[in-house]
């Protein structure tokens, strides 16, 4: 191989590596998750319509997709708690970034990078004739495969009572979620 051919091969390899490093791999995330509230016993169903962009050297990003007929607020994340449907959106700024969720394990070490990831969703609502809006936010922690979720509710301003803590799975097996994500559940309960 001549020097000129070797140089061309090196340039082509560098261009391919540059494309792989900076352009994301799009992964559609269209799934239904079912489970229960670990504190109150309600049944919950979540429908997620999203596009995950995976980068080689950066945290992946999650973008909610709207229903084709209504590209409106919160159509990509729908949740039914005991049959009552609510729609949520991703927060702006860093909200759509799927970050590593370091969790303390039983042997006092931390979970492996990428083992658990998290993102948040929110919605605003008012109670009765109140002018004050309440923000309901869920912090969602997933396993690396996006098959098991734990969701913790937060209300701003805070309300009386214990917030929801949902365990969800693609196949509805909440016992498997509790087993495999016990370190996450223990941390969120505390």
Coordinates of C-alpha atoms in Angstrom, one line a residue:
X1 CA 0.0 0.0 0.0
X2 CA 1.4 3.4 -1.0
X3 CA 1.6 6.4 1.3
X4 CA -1.2 8.1 -0.5
X5 CA -3.6 5.2 -0.2
X6 CA -2.8 4.8 3.5
X7 CA -3.4 8.5 4.0
X8 CA -6.8 8.2 2.3
X9 CA -7.7 5.2 4.5
X10 CA -6.8 7.1 7.7
X11 CA -8.8 10.2 6.6
X12 CA -11.9 8.0 5.8
X13 CA -11.6 6.3 9.2
X14 CA -11.3 9.6 11.0
X15 CA -14.3 11.0 9.2
X16 CA -16.3 7.9 10.1
X17 CA -15.2 8.1 13.8
X18 CA -16.1 11.8 13.8
X19 CA -19.6 11.0 12.5
X20 CA -20.1 8.2 15.0
X21 CA -18.9 10.4 17.9
X22 CA -21.0 13.5 17.2
X23 CA -24.2 12.2 15.5
X24 CA -26.6 10.4 17.8
X25 CA -28.2 7.0 17.2
X26 CA -32.0 7.6 17.3
X27 CA -33.9 4.9 19.3
X28 CA -37.7 5.1 19.3
X29 CA -39.2 4.5 22.8
X30 CA -42.9 3.7 22.3
X31 CA -44.1 1.5 25.2
X32 CA -46.7 0.9 27.8
X33 CA -45.7 0.4 31.4
X34 CA -48.0 -1.0 34.1
X35 CA -47.6 -1.4 37.8
X36 CA -48.7 -0.3 41.3
X37 CA -48.1 2.4 43.9
X38 CA -45.9 0.8 46.6
X39 CA -47.4 3.1 49.2
X40 CA -51.1 3.3 48.4
X41 CA -51.8 0.3 46.2
X42 CA -53.3 2.2 43.2
X43 CA -52.8 0.7 39.7
X44 CA -50.9 2.8 37.2
X45 CA -50.4 2.7 33.5
X46 CA -47.9 4.9 31.6
X47 CA -47.8 5.3 27.9
X48 CA -44.5 6.8 26.6
X49 CA -44.0 8.1 23.1
X50 CA -40.5 9.3 22.8
X51 CA -37.3 9.4 20.8
X52 CA -34.0 8.7 22.6
X53 CA -30.9 10.1 21.0
X54 CA -27.8 8.1 22.1
X55 CA -24.4 9.7 21.8
X56 CA -21.1 8.0 22.0
X57 CA -19.4 10.4 24.5
X58 CA -22.4 12.3 26.0
X59 CA -25.5 11.4 28.0
X60 CA -28.4 10.3 25.9
X61 CA -31.4 12.8 25.4
X62 CA -35.0 11.9 25.5
X63 CA -37.6 13.8 23.5
X64 CA -41.3 13.2 24.0
X65 CA -43.4 12.8 20.8
X66 CA -46.9 14.2 20.5
X67 CA -49.8 12.4 19.1
X68 CA -49.8 12.9 15.3
X69 CA -53.1 14.8 15.4
X70 CA -52.3 17.0 18.4
X71 CA -48.7 18.1 18.7
X72 CA -49.6 19.7 22.0
X73 CA -48.3 19.8 25.6
X74 CA -47.7 16.5 27.3
X75 CA -49.0 14.1 24.6
X76 CA -45.8 12.0 24.8
X77 CA -46.2 10.9 28.4
X78 CA -49.6 9.8 29.6
X79 CA -50.3 8.3 32.9
X80 CA -53.5 6.7 34.3
X81 CA -53.8 6.3 38.0
X82 CA -56.9 4.1 38.9
X83 CA -58.3 5.0 35.5
X84 CA -57.8 8.8 35.7
X85 CA -55.6 10.0 32.8
X86 CA -53.1 12.8 33.2
X87 CA -50.6 14.2 30.6
X88 CA -47.1 15.3 31.4
X89 CA -44.2 17.1 29.7
X90 CA -40.4 17.1 30.1
X91 CA -38.9 20.1 31.9
X92 CA -36.8 22.5 29.8
X93 CA -33.1 22.9 30.2
X94 CA -31.5 19.7 31.3
X95 CA -34.8 17.9 31.7
X96 CA -34.7 15.7 28.7
X97 CA -31.1 14.4 29.4
X98 CA -31.1 10.8 30.7
X99 CA -28.5 11.0 33.4
X100 CA -26.8 8.3 35.3
X101 CA -28.5 7.7 38.7
X102 CA -25.7 6.6 41.1
X103 CA -27.3 4.4 43.8
X104 CA -25.7 3.1 47.0
X105 CA -25.7 -0.7 47.0
X106 CA -25.8 -3.1 50.0
X107 CA -22.0 -3.5 50.0
X108 CA -21.8 0.4 50.3
X109 CA -20.5 0.7 46.8
X110 CA -22.3 2.6 44.0
X111 CA -24.2 1.2 41.0
X112 CA -22.3 0.9 37.8
X113 CA -22.3 3.8 35.3
X114 CA -25.4 3.5 33.1
X115 CA -27.0 0.8 35.3
X116 CA -29.8 3.2 36.2
X117 CA -30.8 6.4 34.4
X118 CA -33.3 9.1 35.4
X119 CA -35.4 11.8 33.9
X120 CA -38.4 13.9 35.2
X121 CA -41.8 14.8 33.9
X122 CA -44.2 17.5 35.2
X123 CA -47.6 19.1 34.8
X124 CA -49.5 22.0 36.4
X125 CA -53.0 21.9 37.8
X126 CA -55.2 23.8 40.2
X127 CA -57.5 22.6 42.9
X128 CA -61.2 23.9 42.8
X129 CA -61.5 27.6 42.2
X130 CA -57.9 28.2 43.4
X131 CA -55.8 30.6 41.3
X132 CA -52.6 29.0 42.6
X133 CA -51.1 26.4 40.3
X134 CA -49.6 23.3 41.7
X135 CA -46.7 21.6 40.0
X136 CA -46.8 17.8 40.1
X137 CA -43.5 16.3 39.2
X138 CA -42.4 12.7 38.9
X139 CA -38.7 11.7 39.1
X140 CA -38.4 8.5 36.9
X141 CA -35.5 6.1 37.4
X142 CA -35.1 3.4 34.8
X143 CA -32.9 0.4 34.3
X144 CA -30.4 0.5 31.4
X145 CA -32.9 -1.4 29.2
X146 CA -35.8 1.0 29.9
X147 CA -37.9 -2.0 31.0
X148 CA -38.3 -1.3 34.7
X149 CA -39.2 2.0 36.2
X150 CA -39.5 3.5 39.7
X151 CA -41.4 6.9 39.8
X152 CA -41.5 9.2 42.8
X153 CA -44.1 12.0 43.0
X154 CA -43.2 15.5 44.2
X155 CA -45.7 18.4 44.6
X156 CA -44.8 22.1 44.7
X157 CA -46.0 23.6 47.0
X158 CA -45.8 20.5 49.2
X159 CA -49.1 18.8 50.2
X160 CA -50.0 16.7 53.2
X161 CA -49.8 12.9 52.8
X162 CA -47.3 10.5 51.4
X163 CA -46.3 11.0 47.8
X164 CA -46.8 8.2 45.3
X165 CA -43.9 5.8 44.7
X166 CA -44.7 3.7 41.6
X167 CA -43.0 0.5 40.4
X168 CA -43.7 -0.1 36.7
X169 CA -42.7 -2.8 34.2
X170 CA -43.3 -3.5 30.5
X171 CA -44.8 -6.8 31.5
X172 CA -46.5 -5.6 34.7
X173 CA -44.3 -7.7 37.0
X174 CA -43.9 -5.2 39.9
X175 CA -42.2 -7.9 42.0
X176 CA -39.4 -8.1 39.5
X177 CA -39.0 -4.3 39.6
X178 CA -38.9 -4.3 43.4
X179 CA -36.2 -7.1 43.3
X180 CA -34.0 -5.6 40.6
X181 CA -34.3 -2.0 41.6
X182 CA -34.4 -2.4 45.4
X183 CA -31.4 -0.1 45.9
X184 CA -33.3 2.7 44.0
X185 CA -36.5 2.1 45.9
X186 CA -34.7 2.2 49.2
X187 CA -33.0 5.5 48.3
X188 CA -36.2 7.1 47.0
X189 CA -38.2 6.0 50.1
X190 CA -35.6 7.6 52.4

